[in-house]
Coordinates of C-alpha atoms in Angstrom, one line a residue:
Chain A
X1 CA 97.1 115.5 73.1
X2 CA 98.7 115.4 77.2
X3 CA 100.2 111.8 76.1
X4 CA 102.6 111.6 73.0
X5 CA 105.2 109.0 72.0
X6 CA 109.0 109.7 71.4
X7 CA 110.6 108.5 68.4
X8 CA 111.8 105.5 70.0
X9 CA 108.5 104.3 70.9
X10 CA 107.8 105.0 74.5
X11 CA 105.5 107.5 75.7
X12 CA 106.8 111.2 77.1
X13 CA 105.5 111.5 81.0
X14 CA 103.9 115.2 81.1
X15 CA 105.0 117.6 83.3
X16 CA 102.2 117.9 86.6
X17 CA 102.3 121.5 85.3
X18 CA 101.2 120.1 81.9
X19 CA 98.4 117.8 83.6
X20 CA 96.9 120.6 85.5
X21 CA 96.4 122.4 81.7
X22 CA 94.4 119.3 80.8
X23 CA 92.3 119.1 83.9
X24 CA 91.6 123.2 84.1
X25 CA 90.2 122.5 80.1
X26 CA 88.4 119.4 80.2
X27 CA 87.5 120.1 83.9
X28 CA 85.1 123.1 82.8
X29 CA 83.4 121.2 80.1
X30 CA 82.4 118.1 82.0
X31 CA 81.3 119.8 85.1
X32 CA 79.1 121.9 83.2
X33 CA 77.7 119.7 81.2
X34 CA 76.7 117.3 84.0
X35 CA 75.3 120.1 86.2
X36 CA 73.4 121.1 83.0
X37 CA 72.1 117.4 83.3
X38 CA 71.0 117.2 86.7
X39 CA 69.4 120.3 86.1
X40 CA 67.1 119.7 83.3
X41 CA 66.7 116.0 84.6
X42 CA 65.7 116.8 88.6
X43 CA 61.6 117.6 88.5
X44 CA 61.1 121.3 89.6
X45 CA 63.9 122.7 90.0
X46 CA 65.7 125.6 87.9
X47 CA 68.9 127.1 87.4
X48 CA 67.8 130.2 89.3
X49 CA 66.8 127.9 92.3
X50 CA 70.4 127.0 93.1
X51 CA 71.7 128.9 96.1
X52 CA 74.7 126.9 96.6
X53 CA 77.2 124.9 94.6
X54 CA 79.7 122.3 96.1
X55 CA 82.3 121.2 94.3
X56 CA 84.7 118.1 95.1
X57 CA 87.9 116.7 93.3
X58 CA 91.2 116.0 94.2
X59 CA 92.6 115.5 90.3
X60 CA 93.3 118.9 89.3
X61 CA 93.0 122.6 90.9
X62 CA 91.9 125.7 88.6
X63 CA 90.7 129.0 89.6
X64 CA 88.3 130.3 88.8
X65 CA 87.5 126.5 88.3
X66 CA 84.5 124.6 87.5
X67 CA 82.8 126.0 90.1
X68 CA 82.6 129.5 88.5
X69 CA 81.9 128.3 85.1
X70 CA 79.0 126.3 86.4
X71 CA 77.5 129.5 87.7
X72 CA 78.3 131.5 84.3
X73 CA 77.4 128.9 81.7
X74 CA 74.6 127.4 83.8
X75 CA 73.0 131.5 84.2
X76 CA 72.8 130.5 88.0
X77 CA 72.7 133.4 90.4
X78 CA 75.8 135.5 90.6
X79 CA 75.0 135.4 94.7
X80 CA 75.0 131.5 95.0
X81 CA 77.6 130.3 97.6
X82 CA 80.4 128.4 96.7
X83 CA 82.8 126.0 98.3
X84 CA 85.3 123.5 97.0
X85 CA 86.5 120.4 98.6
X86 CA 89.5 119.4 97.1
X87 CA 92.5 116.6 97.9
X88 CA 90.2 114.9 99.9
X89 CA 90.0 111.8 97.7
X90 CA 87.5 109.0 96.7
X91 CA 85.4 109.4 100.0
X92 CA 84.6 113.4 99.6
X93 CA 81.4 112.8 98.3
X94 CA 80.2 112.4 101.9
X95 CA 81.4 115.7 103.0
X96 CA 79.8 117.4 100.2
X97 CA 76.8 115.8 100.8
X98 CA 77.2 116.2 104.7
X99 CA 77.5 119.9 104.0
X100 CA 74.3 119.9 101.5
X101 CA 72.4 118.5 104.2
X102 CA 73.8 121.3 106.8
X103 CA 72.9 124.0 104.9
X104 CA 69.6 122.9 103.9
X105 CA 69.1 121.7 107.8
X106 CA 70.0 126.2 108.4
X107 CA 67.5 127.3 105.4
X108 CA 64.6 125.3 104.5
X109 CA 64.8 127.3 101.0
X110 CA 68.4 126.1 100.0
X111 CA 69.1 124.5 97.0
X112 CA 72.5 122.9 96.7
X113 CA 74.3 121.4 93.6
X114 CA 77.0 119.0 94.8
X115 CA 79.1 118.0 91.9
X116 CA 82.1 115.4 92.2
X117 CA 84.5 115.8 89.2
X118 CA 87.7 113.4 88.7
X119 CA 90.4 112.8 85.9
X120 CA 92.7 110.8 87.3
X121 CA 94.0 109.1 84.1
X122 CA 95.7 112.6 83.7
X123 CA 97.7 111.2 86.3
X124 CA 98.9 108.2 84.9
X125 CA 102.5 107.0 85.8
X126 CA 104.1 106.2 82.6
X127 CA 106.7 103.3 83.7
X128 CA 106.0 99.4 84.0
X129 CA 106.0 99.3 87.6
X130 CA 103.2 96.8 89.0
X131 CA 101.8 99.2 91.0
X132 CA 101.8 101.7 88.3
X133 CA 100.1 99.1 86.2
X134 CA 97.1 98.4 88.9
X135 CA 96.4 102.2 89.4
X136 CA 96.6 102.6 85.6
X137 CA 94.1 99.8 85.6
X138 CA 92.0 101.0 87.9
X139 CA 91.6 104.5 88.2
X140 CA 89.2 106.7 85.2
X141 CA 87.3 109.6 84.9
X142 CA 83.8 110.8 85.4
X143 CA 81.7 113.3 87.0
X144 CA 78.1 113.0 88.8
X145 CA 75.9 116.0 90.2
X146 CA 73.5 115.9 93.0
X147 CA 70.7 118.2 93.7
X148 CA 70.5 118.2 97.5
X149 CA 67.0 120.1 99.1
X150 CA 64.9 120.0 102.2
X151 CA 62.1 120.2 99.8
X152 CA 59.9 116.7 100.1
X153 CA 60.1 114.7 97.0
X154 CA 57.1 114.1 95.0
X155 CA 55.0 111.2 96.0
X156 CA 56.4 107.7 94.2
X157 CA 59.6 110.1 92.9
X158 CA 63.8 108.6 92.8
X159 CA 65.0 110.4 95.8
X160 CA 67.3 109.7 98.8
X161 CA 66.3 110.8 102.3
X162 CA 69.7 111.9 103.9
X163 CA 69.2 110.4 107.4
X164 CA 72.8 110.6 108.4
X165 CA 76.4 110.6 108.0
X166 CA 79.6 109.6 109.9
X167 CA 83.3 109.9 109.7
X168 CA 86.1 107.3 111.2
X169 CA 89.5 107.2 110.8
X170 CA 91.2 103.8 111.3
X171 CA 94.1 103.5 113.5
X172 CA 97.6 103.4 112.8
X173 CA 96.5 103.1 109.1
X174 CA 98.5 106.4 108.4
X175 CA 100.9 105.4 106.1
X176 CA 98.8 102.6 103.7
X177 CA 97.4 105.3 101.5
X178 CA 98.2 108.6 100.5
X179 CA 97.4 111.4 97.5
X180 CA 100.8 113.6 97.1
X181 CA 101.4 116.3 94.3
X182 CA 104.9 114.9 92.2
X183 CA 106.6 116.6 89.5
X184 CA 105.2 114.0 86.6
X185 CA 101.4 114.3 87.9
X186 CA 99.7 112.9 91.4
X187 CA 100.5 109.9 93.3
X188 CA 98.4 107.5 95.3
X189 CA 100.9 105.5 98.1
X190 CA 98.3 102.8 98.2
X191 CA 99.5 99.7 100.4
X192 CA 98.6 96.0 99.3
X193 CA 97.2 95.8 103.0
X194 CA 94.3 98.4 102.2
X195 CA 91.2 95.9 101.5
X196 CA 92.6 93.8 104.6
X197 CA 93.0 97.1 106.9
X198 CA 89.2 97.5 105.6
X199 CA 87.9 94.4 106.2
X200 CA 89.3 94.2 109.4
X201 CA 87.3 97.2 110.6
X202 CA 84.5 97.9 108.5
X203 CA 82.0 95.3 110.7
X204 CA 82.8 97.3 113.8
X205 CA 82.8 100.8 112.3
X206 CA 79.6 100.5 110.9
X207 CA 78.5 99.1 114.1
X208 CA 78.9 101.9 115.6
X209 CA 77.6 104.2 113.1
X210 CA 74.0 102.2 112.8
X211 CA 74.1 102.4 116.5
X212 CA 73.8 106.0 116.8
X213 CA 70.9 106.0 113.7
X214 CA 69.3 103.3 115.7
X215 CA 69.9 100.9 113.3
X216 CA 70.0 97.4 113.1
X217 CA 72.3 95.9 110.9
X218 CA 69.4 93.6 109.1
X219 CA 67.8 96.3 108.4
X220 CA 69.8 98.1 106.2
X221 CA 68.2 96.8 102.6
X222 CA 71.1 98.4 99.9
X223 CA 74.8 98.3 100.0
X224 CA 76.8 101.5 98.4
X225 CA 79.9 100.4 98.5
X226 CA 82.8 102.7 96.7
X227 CA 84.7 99.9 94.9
X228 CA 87.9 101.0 95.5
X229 CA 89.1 97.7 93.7
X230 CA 87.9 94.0 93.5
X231 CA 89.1 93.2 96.7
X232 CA 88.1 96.1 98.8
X233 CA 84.9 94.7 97.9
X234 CA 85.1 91.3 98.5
X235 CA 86.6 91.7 101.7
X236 CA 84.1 94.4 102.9
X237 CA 81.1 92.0 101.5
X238 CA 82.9 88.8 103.7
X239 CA 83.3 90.9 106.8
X240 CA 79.8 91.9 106.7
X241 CA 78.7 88.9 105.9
X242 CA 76.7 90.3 102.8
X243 CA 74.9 88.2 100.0
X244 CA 76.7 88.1 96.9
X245 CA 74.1 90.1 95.2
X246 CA 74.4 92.8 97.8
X247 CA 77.2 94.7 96.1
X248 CA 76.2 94.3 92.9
X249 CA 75.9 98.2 92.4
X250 CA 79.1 98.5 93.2
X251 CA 80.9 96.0 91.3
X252 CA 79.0 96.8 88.2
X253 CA 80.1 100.2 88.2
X254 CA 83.9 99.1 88.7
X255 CA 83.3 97.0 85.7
X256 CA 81.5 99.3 83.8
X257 CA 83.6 103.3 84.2
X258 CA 86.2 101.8 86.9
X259 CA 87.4 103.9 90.1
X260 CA 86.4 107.6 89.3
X261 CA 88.0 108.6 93.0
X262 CA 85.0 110.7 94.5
X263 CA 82.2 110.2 91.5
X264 CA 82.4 106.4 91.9
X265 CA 79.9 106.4 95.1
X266 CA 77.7 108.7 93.7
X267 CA 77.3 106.8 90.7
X268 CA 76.7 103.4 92.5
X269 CA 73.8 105.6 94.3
X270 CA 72.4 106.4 90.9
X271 CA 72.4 102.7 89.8
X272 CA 70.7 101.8 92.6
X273 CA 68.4 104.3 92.3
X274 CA 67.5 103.2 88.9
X275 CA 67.2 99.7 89.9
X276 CA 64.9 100.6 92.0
X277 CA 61.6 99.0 92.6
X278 CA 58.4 100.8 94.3
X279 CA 59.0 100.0 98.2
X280 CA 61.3 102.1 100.3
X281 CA 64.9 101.2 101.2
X282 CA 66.9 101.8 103.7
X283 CA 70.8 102.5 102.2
X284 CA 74.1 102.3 103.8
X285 CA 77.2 103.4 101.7
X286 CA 80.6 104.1 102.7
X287 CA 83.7 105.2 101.1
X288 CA 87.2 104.8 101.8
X289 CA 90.5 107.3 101.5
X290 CA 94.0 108.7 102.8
X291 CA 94.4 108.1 107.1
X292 CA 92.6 105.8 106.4
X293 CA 89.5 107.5 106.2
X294 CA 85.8 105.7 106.3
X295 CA 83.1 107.6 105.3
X296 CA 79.5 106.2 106.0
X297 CA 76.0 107.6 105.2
X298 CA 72.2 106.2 105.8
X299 CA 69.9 107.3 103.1
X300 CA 66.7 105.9 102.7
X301 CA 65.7 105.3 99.3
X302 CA 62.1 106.5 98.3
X303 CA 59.6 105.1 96.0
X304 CA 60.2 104.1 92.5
X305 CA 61.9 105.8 89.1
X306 CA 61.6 105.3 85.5
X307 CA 65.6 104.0 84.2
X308 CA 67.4 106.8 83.1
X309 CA 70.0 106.6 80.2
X310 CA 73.4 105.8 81.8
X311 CA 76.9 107.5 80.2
X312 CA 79.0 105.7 78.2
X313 CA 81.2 103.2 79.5
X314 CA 84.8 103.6 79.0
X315 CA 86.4 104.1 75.5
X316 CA 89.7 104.1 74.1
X317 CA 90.4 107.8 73.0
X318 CA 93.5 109.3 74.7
X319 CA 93.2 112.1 77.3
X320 CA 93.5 115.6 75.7
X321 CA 91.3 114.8 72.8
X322 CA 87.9 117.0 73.0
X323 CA 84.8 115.2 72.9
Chain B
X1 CA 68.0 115.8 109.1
X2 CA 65.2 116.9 106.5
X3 CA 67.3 116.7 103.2
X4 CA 66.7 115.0 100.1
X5 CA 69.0 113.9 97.4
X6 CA 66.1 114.8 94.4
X7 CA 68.3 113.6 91.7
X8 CA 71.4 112.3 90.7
X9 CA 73.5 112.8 86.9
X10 CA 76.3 111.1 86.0
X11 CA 78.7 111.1 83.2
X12 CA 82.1 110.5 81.3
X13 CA 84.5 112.5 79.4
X14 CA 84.1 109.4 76.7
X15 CA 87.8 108.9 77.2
X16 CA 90.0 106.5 79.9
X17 CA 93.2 106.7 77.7
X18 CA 95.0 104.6 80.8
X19 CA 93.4 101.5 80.7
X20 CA 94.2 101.0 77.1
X21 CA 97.2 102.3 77.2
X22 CA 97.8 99.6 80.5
X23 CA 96.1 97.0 78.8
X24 CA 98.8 97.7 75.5
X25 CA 101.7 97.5 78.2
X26 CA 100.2 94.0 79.3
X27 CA 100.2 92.2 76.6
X28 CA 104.0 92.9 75.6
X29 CA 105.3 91.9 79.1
X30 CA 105.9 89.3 81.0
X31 CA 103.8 88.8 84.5
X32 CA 104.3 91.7 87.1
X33 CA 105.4 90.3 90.1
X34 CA 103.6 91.5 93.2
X35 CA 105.2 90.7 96.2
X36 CA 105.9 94.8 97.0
X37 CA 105.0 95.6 100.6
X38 CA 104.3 98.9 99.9
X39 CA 102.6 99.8 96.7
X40 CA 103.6 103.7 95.1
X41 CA 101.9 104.1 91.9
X42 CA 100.6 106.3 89.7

């Protein structure tokens, strides 16, 4: 148990030394068991396919980390490549993926498991502070895994064709949000201005961005939309002018498992993957983080997919307690 | 670019102690006021 209450009834704040503990335990299990997932679940590929294995979070650092026991537990190849992206925050997915893509542009035989892993509640802020309340509120754990290959995807199979990706950093947004390392766990410096800064931009970002994949706007069919909060969403859906249904991805998996910082994005991909029906759709999603960072990526969604059975939605049990 | 997400697998440690915790703080206090121009949480 990371959390325990004093005799006088209020709960102890853990050391960030004592957080870190948590994360390097519960870290291992739930990264391998949700590579273990993607691999048994992904048609035709094995564990001693994998060449490389990307890892992403920005809640804990251990080493060897996941990672590593991926490769051991998993029996992947003691050879496979690895590379972790961490502090970047809840747009990293798109690097990871970004990279993914690279290396299976440089070898047509690559076979890359991207796995984004976050527990922020280890980080909650144990005081009554508003602010402390909305990240406490807001923020949970979870952990998806992509398997990202040049191979061509069975005929009428769920799969995403990476067709691009772009990076943007919004100016003189510096100082609305920011990830530090404190002495009772992390902290986000996260600006009520945020979903404004956002929706003041986003229409002319992602302008730009279609631009360049010879896009039009109206023909982008799906929205992935990292649901940083309710209102990053509403105002990203108002500045683009987007049907209400449009985000619906999104704020379904806010409602349902909250902000999991870099997971969130790839599980609003998943839902709308299992959604799906059988025509092809062009997919824009985006991400937001500290400089402000924006993250975009067109994917075009192929064929159709049977539903598969989606994780539990959040429970009450408190962090430290094995599942 | 000639890459393919194949599939995608998601899942939860089957814990978020925070949100009950926060929703335990709620109820015993009075509205939060929000009118801080910069927000430093967590």
């Amino acid at each position: 148990m990371l959390f325990r209450t004093a005799e006088d009834g209020t709960l102890i704040s853990p050391s960030t030394g004592a957080r870190n503990a948590c994360y390097a335990r519960e870290s291992r299990k739930l990264a391998v068991a949700v590579a273990r997932q993607a691999l048994n679940d992904a048609p035709g590929f094995a564990a001693q396919d994998v060449t490389h294995v990307v890892f992403t979070s920005c809640t804990g650092f251990s080493n060897p980390g996941p990672d590593f026991h991926i490769i051991r537990e998993l029996g992947l190849r003691e050879n496979v490549q690895r590379y972790t992206l961490g502090f970047m925050g809840c747009y990293a997915a798109f690097p990871s993926l970004r990279m993914a893509a690279q290396f299976c542009e440089a070898d047509a035989n690559a076979v890359v498991l991207v796995v984004c892993l976050e527990l922020c509640t280890l980080h909650m802020q144990v005081n009554d502070a508003p602010d402390s309340i909305l990240a406490n509120s807001l923020f949970a754990d979870g952990a998806a895994a992509a398997i990202v290959s040049a191979r061509v995807p069975e005929p009428r199979s769920a799969a995403y064709r990476l067709h691009g990706f772009e990076s943007a950093l919004v100016a003189s947004s510096e100082q609305e949000m920011a990830w530090e390392i404190g002495d009772e766990g992390f902290n986000i410096v996260l600006s009520s201005y945020v979903p404004d800064i956002i929706g003041a931009n986003i229409r002319a970002l992602l302008g730009g961005v279609l631009q360049r994949q010879n896009l039009a706007f109206d023909k982008i069919d799906e929205w992935a939309v990292h649901p940083g909060g309710r209102a990053i969403l509403d105002k990203v859906q108002q500045s683009l002018a987007l049907k209400p249904e449009a985000l619906n991805a999104s704020r379904s998996i806010l409602r349902d498992y909250g902000n999991m910082s870099s997971a969130t994005i790839l599980f609003v991909l998943k839902e709308l993957l299992d959604e799906a029906e059988s025509e092809p759709a062009m997919t824009c999603a985006m991400a937001f983080g500290p400089g402000l960072t924006v993250e975009t990526a067109v994917l075009e969604r192929l064929g159709c997919t049977v539903p598969s059975a989606k994780p539990p939605a959040m429970q009450s049990l408190p962090v430290g307690v094995t599942d | 670019m000639s890459a393919y997400i194949h599939h995608i697998a998601t899942r939860t440690p089957g814990y978020t102690y925070s949100q009950a915790y926060t929703r335990d703080r709620l109820k015993k206090m009075p509205r939060p006021c929000c009118s801080a121009r910069r927000r430093t949480a967590r």
